[in-house]
């Protein structure tokens, strides 16, 4: 394998708003599929709906100091939009909703949990639940109300 030389000469950062979520699945393979799907085309807010990336793997097979609500392997994912965007709040909700409903929850065995404990949050549960095709139910699991 060829070694690549990297000149560490430039970096940029912007203040942003973000969502942080936990993706879990039956095993690490399915977690990785969901993470790859959810973070794809998310390297820049230029021509992407948001910046999206993996923070870390958690639970069994990952950082075991962070236990997942359902006891399965998981990954912490973040999605960001810069604060300078005037429509940042609405745009981030739309991007997160699309990525969760179209990429995470279409992955076999995957589940998704909000990780930000805040009084202000996106009310996505019912919107995502429509993908249950009428078979979805609201239940209490893992100490929180969830759509199943």
Short mmCIF file of N, CA and C in Angstrom, two decimals:
data_model
loop_
_atom_site.label_atom_id
_atom_site.label_comp_id
_atom_site.label_asym_id
_atom_site.label_seq_id
_atom_site.Cartn_x
_atom_site.Cartn_y
_atom_site.Cartn_z
N UNK A 1 0.84 -1.17 0.00
CA UNK A 1 0.00 0.00 0.00
C UNK A 1 0.89 1.24 0.00
N UNK A 2 0.54 2.21 -0.80
CA UNK A 2 1.29 3.45 -0.88
C UNK A 2 0.92 4.37 0.28
N UNK A 3 1.92 4.99 0.85
CA UNK A 3 1.67 5.95 1.92
C UNK A 3 1.34 7.30 1.30
N UNK A 4 0.42 8.00 1.88
CA UNK A 4 0.05 9.32 1.38
C UNK A 4 0.59 10.37 2.33
N UNK A 5 1.22 11.38 1.77
CA UNK A 5 1.71 12.49 2.57
C UNK A 5 0.59 13.53 2.65
N UNK A 6 0.32 14.00 3.85
CA UNK A 6 -0.73 14.99 4.06
C UNK A 6 -0.11 16.23 4.68
N UNK A 7 -0.27 17.36 4.00
CA UNK A 7 0.15 18.64 4.56
C UNK A 7 -1.02 19.23 5.32
N UNK A 8 -0.88 19.34 6.61
CA UNK A 8 -1.95 19.85 7.46
C UNK A 8 -1.87 21.37 7.48
N UNK A 9 -2.41 22.01 6.44
CA UNK A 9 -2.25 23.45 6.30
C UNK A 9 -3.55 24.24 6.37
N UNK A 10 -4.70 23.58 6.34
CA UNK A 10 -5.94 24.33 6.23
C UNK A 10 -7.09 23.59 6.90
N UNK A 11 -7.92 24.34 7.54
CA UNK A 11 -9.17 23.80 8.08
C UNK A 11 -10.13 24.97 8.21
N UNK A 12 -11.41 24.68 8.14
CA UNK A 12 -12.40 25.73 8.37
C UNK A 12 -13.51 25.18 9.24
N UNK A 13 -14.14 26.06 9.95
CA UNK A 13 -15.25 25.66 10.81
C UNK A 13 -16.25 26.80 10.87
N UNK A 14 -17.50 26.43 11.02
CA UNK A 14 -18.57 27.40 11.12
C UNK A 14 -19.43 27.05 12.32
N UNK A 15 -20.00 28.06 12.96
CA UNK A 15 -20.99 27.78 13.99
C UNK A 15 -22.17 27.12 13.30
N UNK A 16 -22.75 26.13 13.97
CA UNK A 16 -23.83 25.39 13.32
C UNK A 16 -24.90 24.99 14.32
N UNK A 17 -26.03 24.56 13.76
CA UNK A 17 -27.04 23.87 14.55
C UNK A 17 -26.97 22.42 14.11
N UNK A 18 -27.36 21.51 15.00
CA UNK A 18 -27.22 20.10 14.64
C UNK A 18 -28.25 19.23 15.32
N UNK A 19 -28.41 18.06 14.76
CA UNK A 19 -29.16 16.99 15.41
C UNK A 19 -28.16 15.88 15.70
N UNK A 20 -28.36 15.21 16.81
CA UNK A 20 -27.52 14.08 17.17
C UNK A 20 -28.44 12.91 17.45
N UNK A 21 -28.20 11.82 16.76
CA UNK A 21 -29.08 10.68 16.92
C UNK A 21 -28.29 9.40 17.09
N UNK A 22 -28.97 8.44 17.65
CA UNK A 22 -28.41 7.12 17.86
C UNK A 22 -29.11 6.15 16.92
N UNK A 23 -28.33 5.43 16.16
CA UNK A 23 -28.86 4.39 15.28
C UNK A 23 -28.46 3.06 15.88
N UNK A 24 -29.41 2.14 16.05
CA UNK A 24 -29.10 0.79 16.52
C UNK A 24 -29.64 -0.21 15.51
N UNK A 25 -29.07 -1.40 15.55
CA UNK A 25 -29.54 -2.48 14.68
C UNK A 25 -29.11 -3.81 15.28
N UNK A 26 -29.53 -4.90 14.63
CA UNK A 26 -29.27 -6.25 15.14
C UNK A 26 -27.78 -6.50 15.34
N UNK A 27 -26.95 -6.04 14.42
CA UNK A 27 -25.51 -6.26 14.53
C UNK A 27 -24.76 -5.10 13.88
N UNK A 28 -23.45 -5.11 14.03
CA UNK A 28 -22.61 -4.02 13.53
C UNK A 28 -22.75 -3.84 12.02
N UNK A 29 -22.93 -4.92 11.29
CA UNK A 29 -23.08 -4.83 9.84
C UNK A 29 -24.27 -3.97 9.47
N UNK A 30 -25.42 -4.21 10.09
CA UNK A 30 -26.62 -3.43 9.78
C UNK A 30 -26.50 -2.00 10.30
N UNK A 31 -25.82 -1.80 11.43
CA UNK A 31 -25.57 -0.43 11.91
C UNK A 31 -24.75 0.32 10.86
N UNK A 32 -23.69 -0.31 10.35
CA UNK A 32 -22.85 0.34 9.35
C UNK A 32 -23.62 0.66 8.08
N UNK A 33 -24.50 -0.24 7.64
CA UNK A 33 -25.33 0.05 6.47
C UNK A 33 -26.18 1.30 6.71
N UNK A 34 -26.81 1.37 7.87
CA UNK A 34 -27.67 2.52 8.18
C UNK A 34 -26.86 3.81 8.28
N UNK A 35 -25.69 3.75 8.92
CA UNK A 35 -24.84 4.93 9.05
C UNK A 35 -24.36 5.40 7.67
N UNK A 36 -23.91 4.47 6.86
CA UNK A 36 -23.44 4.85 5.52
C UNK A 36 -24.55 5.48 4.70
N UNK A 37 -25.75 4.93 4.79
CA UNK A 37 -26.88 5.49 4.05
C UNK A 37 -27.25 6.87 4.58
N UNK A 38 -27.27 7.03 5.90
CA UNK A 38 -27.69 8.29 6.51
C UNK A 38 -26.69 9.42 6.32
N UNK A 39 -25.41 9.09 6.19
CA UNK A 39 -24.38 10.13 6.09
C UNK A 39 -23.88 10.32 4.66
N UNK A 40 -24.37 9.52 3.74
CA UNK A 40 -23.94 9.66 2.35
C UNK A 40 -24.28 11.04 1.79
N UNK A 41 -23.45 11.55 0.92
CA UNK A 41 -23.63 12.86 0.30
C UNK A 41 -23.85 13.92 1.38
N UNK A 42 -23.00 13.87 2.41
CA UNK A 42 -23.13 14.82 3.51
C UNK A 42 -21.79 15.40 3.92
N UNK A 43 -20.88 15.59 2.95
CA UNK A 43 -19.54 16.06 3.29
C UNK A 43 -19.44 17.58 3.37
N UNK A 44 -20.42 18.28 2.84
CA UNK A 44 -20.38 19.74 2.83
C UNK A 44 -21.80 20.27 2.67
N UNK A 45 -22.06 21.44 3.23
CA UNK A 45 -23.38 22.04 3.02
C UNK A 45 -23.47 22.71 1.66
N UNK A 46 -22.37 22.73 0.93
CA UNK A 46 -22.39 23.24 -0.44
C UNK A 46 -22.87 22.09 -1.32
N UNK A 47 -24.07 22.22 -1.86
CA UNK A 47 -24.70 21.22 -2.72
C UNK A 47 -25.15 19.96 -1.99
N UNK A 48 -25.15 19.97 -0.67
CA UNK A 48 -25.70 18.86 0.13
C UNK A 48 -26.79 19.44 1.02
N UNK A 49 -27.72 18.61 1.46
CA UNK A 49 -28.78 19.12 2.34
C UNK A 49 -28.26 19.42 3.74
N UNK A 50 -27.18 18.76 4.15
CA UNK A 50 -26.56 19.01 5.45
C UNK A 50 -25.20 18.32 5.47
N UNK A 51 -24.39 18.66 6.46
CA UNK A 51 -23.18 17.90 6.71
C UNK A 51 -23.56 16.79 7.67
N UNK A 52 -23.14 15.58 7.38
CA UNK A 52 -23.53 14.44 8.20
C UNK A 52 -22.34 13.51 8.38
N UNK A 53 -22.19 12.99 9.59
CA UNK A 53 -21.07 12.10 9.82
C UNK A 53 -21.23 11.26 11.08
N UNK A 54 -20.40 10.26 11.15
CA UNK A 54 -20.35 9.34 12.29
C UNK A 54 -19.51 9.95 13.40
N UNK A 55 -20.03 9.98 14.61
CA UNK A 55 -19.26 10.39 15.78
C UNK A 55 -18.50 9.19 16.33
N UNK A 56 -19.24 8.11 16.65
CA UNK A 56 -18.58 6.91 17.18
C UNK A 56 -19.56 5.75 17.23
N UNK A 57 -18.99 4.56 17.29
CA UNK A 57 -19.79 3.35 17.50
C UNK A 57 -19.93 3.14 18.99
N UNK A 58 -21.11 2.70 19.43
CA UNK A 58 -21.38 2.56 20.86
C UNK A 58 -22.06 1.23 21.15
N UNK A 59 -22.16 0.92 22.43
CA UNK A 59 -22.82 -0.33 22.83
C UNK A 59 -21.95 -1.53 22.51
N UNK A 60 -22.53 -2.71 22.39
CA UNK A 60 -21.75 -3.92 22.10
C UNK A 60 -20.92 -3.77 20.83
N UNK A 61 -19.61 -3.99 20.95
CA UNK A 61 -18.72 -3.88 19.81
C UNK A 61 -18.20 -2.47 19.55
N UNK A 62 -18.63 -1.52 20.37
CA UNK A 62 -18.18 -0.13 20.23
C UNK A 62 -17.76 0.39 21.59
N UNK A 63 -17.98 1.67 21.83
CA UNK A 63 -17.71 2.27 23.13
C UNK A 63 -18.75 1.73 24.11
N UNK A 64 -18.37 0.75 24.90
CA UNK A 64 -19.32 0.09 25.79
C UNK A 64 -19.64 0.90 27.04
N UNK A 65 -18.97 2.04 27.23
CA UNK A 65 -19.36 2.93 28.33
C UNK A 65 -20.66 3.66 27.98
N UNK A 66 -21.04 3.62 26.73
CA UNK A 66 -22.29 4.21 26.24
C UNK A 66 -23.20 3.06 25.85
N UNK A 67 -24.18 2.76 26.70
CA UNK A 67 -25.10 1.66 26.42
C UNK A 67 -26.31 2.17 25.65
N UNK A 68 -26.73 1.43 24.66
CA UNK A 68 -27.89 1.81 23.86
C UNK A 68 -29.18 1.43 24.59
N UNK A 69 -30.28 2.16 24.35
CA UNK A 69 -31.54 1.85 25.05
C UNK A 69 -32.03 0.43 24.82
N UNK A 70 -31.81 -0.11 23.62
CA UNK A 70 -32.31 -1.46 23.31
C UNK A 70 -31.24 -2.54 23.46
N UNK A 71 -30.05 -2.17 23.98
CA UNK A 71 -29.00 -3.15 24.23
C UNK A 71 -28.30 -3.68 22.99
N UNK A 72 -28.54 -3.05 21.84
CA UNK A 72 -27.96 -3.53 20.59
C UNK A 72 -26.78 -2.65 20.18
N UNK A 73 -25.97 -3.12 19.23
CA UNK A 73 -24.89 -2.27 18.71
C UNK A 73 -25.47 -0.99 18.13
N UNK A 74 -24.72 0.10 18.25
CA UNK A 74 -25.22 1.38 17.76
C UNK A 74 -24.13 2.31 17.28
N UNK A 75 -24.57 3.45 16.77
CA UNK A 75 -23.67 4.49 16.31
C UNK A 75 -24.30 5.84 16.57
N UNK A 76 -23.47 6.79 16.98
CA UNK A 76 -23.90 8.17 17.17
C UNK A 76 -23.59 8.93 15.89
N UNK A 77 -24.60 9.57 15.33
CA UNK A 77 -24.47 10.31 14.07
C UNK A 77 -24.91 11.75 14.32
N UNK A 78 -24.22 12.69 13.69
CA UNK A 78 -24.61 14.09 13.76
C UNK A 78 -24.88 14.62 12.36
N UNK A 79 -25.83 15.55 12.28
CA UNK A 79 -26.14 16.26 11.04
C UNK A 79 -26.13 17.75 11.37
N UNK A 80 -25.37 18.53 10.60
CA UNK A 80 -25.16 19.96 10.88
C UNK A 80 -25.59 20.84 9.71
N UNK A 81 -26.02 22.05 10.05
CA UNK A 81 -26.22 23.13 9.09
C UNK A 81 -25.62 24.40 9.69
N UNK A 82 -24.94 25.22 8.89
CA UNK A 82 -24.32 26.44 9.43
C UNK A 82 -25.37 27.46 9.89
N UNK A 83 -25.02 28.18 10.95
CA UNK A 83 -25.93 29.19 11.51
C UNK A 83 -26.19 30.34 10.54
N UNK A 84 -25.29 30.57 9.59
CA UNK A 84 -25.50 31.70 8.69
C UNK A 84 -26.63 31.47 7.69
N UNK A 85 -27.11 30.25 7.55
CA UNK A 85 -28.26 30.00 6.67
C UNK A 85 -29.53 30.54 7.32
N UNK A 86 -30.26 31.35 6.60
CA UNK A 86 -31.49 31.94 7.15
C UNK A 86 -32.56 30.88 7.42
N UNK A 87 -32.62 29.84 6.60
CA UNK A 87 -33.64 28.79 6.75
C UNK A 87 -33.11 27.57 7.49
N UNK A 88 -32.07 27.76 8.31
CA UNK A 88 -31.35 26.64 8.91
C UNK A 88 -32.24 25.70 9.72
N UNK A 89 -33.17 26.22 10.50
CA UNK A 89 -34.00 25.37 11.36
C UNK A 89 -34.89 24.47 10.52
N UNK A 90 -35.58 25.05 9.57
CA UNK A 90 -36.47 24.27 8.70
C UNK A 90 -35.68 23.32 7.81
N UNK A 91 -34.55 23.80 7.28
CA UNK A 91 -33.73 22.97 6.38
C UNK A 91 -33.14 21.77 7.10
N UNK A 92 -32.71 21.96 8.35
CA UNK A 92 -32.14 20.83 9.10
C UNK A 92 -33.22 19.81 9.43
N UNK A 93 -34.41 20.28 9.78
CA UNK A 93 -35.50 19.34 10.04
C UNK A 93 -35.81 18.52 8.79
N UNK A 94 -35.87 19.18 7.65
CA UNK A 94 -36.18 18.48 6.39
C UNK A 94 -35.08 17.47 6.05
N UNK A 95 -33.82 17.86 6.22
CA UNK A 95 -32.70 16.95 5.93
C UNK A 95 -32.71 15.75 6.88
N UNK A 96 -32.90 16.02 8.17
CA UNK A 96 -32.91 14.93 9.15
C UNK A 96 -34.09 13.99 8.91
N UNK A 97 -35.25 14.56 8.64
CA UNK A 97 -36.43 13.73 8.37
C UNK A 97 -36.20 12.83 7.16
N UNK A 98 -35.65 13.39 6.10
CA UNK A 98 -35.38 12.59 4.90
C UNK A 98 -34.36 11.50 5.18
N UNK A 99 -33.29 11.83 5.86
CA UNK A 99 -32.23 10.86 6.11
C UNK A 99 -32.68 9.77 7.09
N UNK A 100 -33.45 10.14 8.10
CA UNK A 100 -33.94 9.14 9.05
C UNK A 100 -34.97 8.23 8.39
N UNK A 101 -35.95 8.82 7.73
CA UNK A 101 -37.03 8.01 7.18
C UNK A 101 -36.63 7.24 5.93
N UNK A 102 -35.82 7.84 5.07
CA UNK A 102 -35.46 7.20 3.81
C UNK A 102 -34.20 6.34 3.88
N UNK A 103 -33.31 6.63 4.83
CA UNK A 103 -32.04 5.93 4.88
C UNK A 103 -31.85 5.05 6.11
N UNK A 104 -32.20 5.55 7.28
CA UNK A 104 -32.00 4.77 8.50
C UNK A 104 -33.09 3.71 8.65
N UNK A 105 -34.33 4.15 8.65
CA UNK A 105 -35.42 3.22 8.97
C UNK A 105 -35.78 2.27 7.84
N UNK A 106 -35.18 2.45 6.68
CA UNK A 106 -35.36 1.47 5.61
C UNK A 106 -34.29 0.38 5.68
N UNK A 107 -33.36 0.52 6.61
CA UNK A 107 -32.33 -0.50 6.83
C UNK A 107 -32.92 -1.59 7.73
N UNK A 108 -32.86 -2.85 7.31
CA UNK A 108 -33.43 -3.92 8.14
C UNK A 108 -32.92 -3.89 9.57
N UNK A 109 -33.78 -4.06 10.51
CA UNK A 109 -33.59 -4.15 11.96
C UNK A 109 -33.21 -2.82 12.61
N UNK A 110 -33.09 -1.73 11.87
CA UNK A 110 -32.61 -0.46 12.42
C UNK A 110 -33.66 0.26 13.26
N UNK A 111 -33.17 0.96 14.28
CA UNK A 111 -33.99 1.85 15.11
C UNK A 111 -33.22 3.16 15.24
N UNK A 112 -33.93 4.22 15.58
CA UNK A 112 -33.31 5.54 15.67
C UNK A 112 -33.83 6.26 16.91
N UNK A 113 -32.92 6.87 17.67
CA UNK A 113 -33.27 7.57 18.90
C UNK A 113 -32.66 8.96 18.91
N UNK A 114 -33.39 9.94 19.44
CA UNK A 114 -32.87 11.29 19.63
C UNK A 114 -31.90 11.27 20.81
N UNK A 115 -30.75 11.93 20.66
CA UNK A 115 -29.78 11.98 21.76
C UNK A 115 -29.69 13.34 22.43
N UNK A 116 -30.39 14.33 21.92
CA UNK A 116 -30.29 15.66 22.51
C UNK A 116 -31.46 15.89 23.46
N UNK A 117 -31.13 16.10 24.73
CA UNK A 117 -32.14 16.37 25.75
C UNK A 117 -32.34 17.88 25.81
N UNK A 118 -33.37 18.37 25.15
CA UNK A 118 -33.59 19.81 25.05
C UNK A 118 -35.08 20.11 25.03
N UNK A 119 -35.44 21.30 25.48
CA UNK A 119 -36.84 21.72 25.42
C UNK A 119 -37.27 22.02 23.99
N UNK A 120 -36.31 22.39 23.15
CA UNK A 120 -36.62 22.65 21.74
C UNK A 120 -36.11 21.47 20.92
N UNK A 121 -37.00 20.90 20.14
CA UNK A 121 -36.63 19.75 19.32
C UNK A 121 -37.61 19.62 18.18
N UNK A 122 -37.23 18.83 17.21
CA UNK A 122 -38.10 18.57 16.07
C UNK A 122 -39.10 17.47 16.44
N UNK A 123 -40.34 17.68 16.12
CA UNK A 123 -41.39 16.69 16.36
C UNK A 123 -41.50 15.80 15.13
N UNK A 124 -40.65 14.79 15.06
CA UNK A 124 -40.57 13.95 13.87
C UNK A 124 -41.26 12.61 14.01
N UNK A 125 -41.57 12.19 15.21
CA UNK A 125 -42.10 10.85 15.42
C UNK A 125 -43.27 10.49 14.54
N UNK A 126 -44.30 11.33 14.53
CA UNK A 126 -45.48 11.04 13.73
C UNK A 126 -45.16 11.08 12.24
N UNK A 127 -44.30 12.01 11.83
CA UNK A 127 -43.93 12.10 10.41
C UNK A 127 -43.21 10.84 9.95
N UNK A 128 -42.29 10.35 10.77
CA UNK A 128 -41.56 9.13 10.44
C UNK A 128 -42.48 7.91 10.54
N UNK A 129 -43.42 7.95 11.47
CA UNK A 129 -44.31 6.80 11.69
C UNK A 129 -45.16 6.48 10.47
N UNK A 130 -45.41 7.46 9.61
CA UNK A 130 -46.21 7.19 8.41
C UNK A 130 -45.60 6.10 7.54
N UNK A 131 -44.32 5.87 7.69
CA UNK A 131 -43.66 4.83 6.91
C UNK A 131 -44.01 3.43 7.42
N UNK A 132 -44.80 3.35 8.49
CA UNK A 132 -45.28 2.06 8.99
C UNK A 132 -46.49 1.56 8.23
N UNK A 133 -46.94 2.33 7.23
CA UNK A 133 -48.06 1.92 6.37
C UNK A 133 -49.30 1.51 7.15
N UNK A 134 -49.58 2.20 8.24
CA UNK A 134 -50.77 1.90 9.01
C UNK A 134 -50.56 0.85 10.10
N UNK A 135 -49.40 0.23 10.13
CA UNK A 135 -49.11 -0.79 11.14
C UNK A 135 -48.34 -0.22 12.33
N UNK A 136 -48.02 1.08 12.30
CA UNK A 136 -47.26 1.70 13.38
C UNK A 136 -48.14 1.92 14.61
N UNK A 137 -47.51 1.84 15.77
CA UNK A 137 -48.20 2.11 17.03
C UNK A 137 -47.29 2.94 17.92
N UNK A 138 -47.89 3.71 18.81
CA UNK A 138 -47.14 4.51 19.79
C UNK A 138 -47.07 3.67 21.05
N UNK A 139 -45.85 3.42 21.53
CA UNK A 139 -45.67 2.57 22.71
C UNK A 139 -44.63 3.17 23.64
N UNK A 140 -44.63 2.68 24.86
CA UNK A 140 -43.61 3.03 25.84
C UNK A 140 -42.57 1.92 25.82
N UNK A 141 -41.35 2.26 25.44
CA UNK A 141 -40.24 1.30 25.44
C UNK A 141 -38.97 2.02 25.86
N UNK A 142 -38.11 1.31 26.55
CA UNK A 142 -36.81 1.85 26.94
C UNK A 142 -36.94 3.14 27.75
N UNK A 143 -38.04 3.29 28.49
CA UNK A 143 -38.23 4.48 29.30
C UNK A 143 -38.61 5.72 28.53
N UNK A 144 -39.08 5.57 27.31
CA UNK A 144 -39.50 6.71 26.50
C UNK A 144 -40.63 6.30 25.57
N UNK A 145 -41.37 7.29 25.10
CA UNK A 145 -42.43 7.01 24.13
C UNK A 145 -41.80 6.93 22.75
N UNK A 146 -42.14 5.86 22.02
CA UNK A 146 -41.56 5.64 20.69
C UNK A 146 -42.64 5.17 19.73
N UNK A 147 -42.37 5.30 18.45
CA UNK A 147 -43.22 4.72 17.41
C UNK A 147 -42.63 3.38 17.02
N UNK A 148 -43.47 2.38 16.96
CA UNK A 148 -43.03 1.03 16.60
C UNK A 148 -43.75 0.62 15.34
#
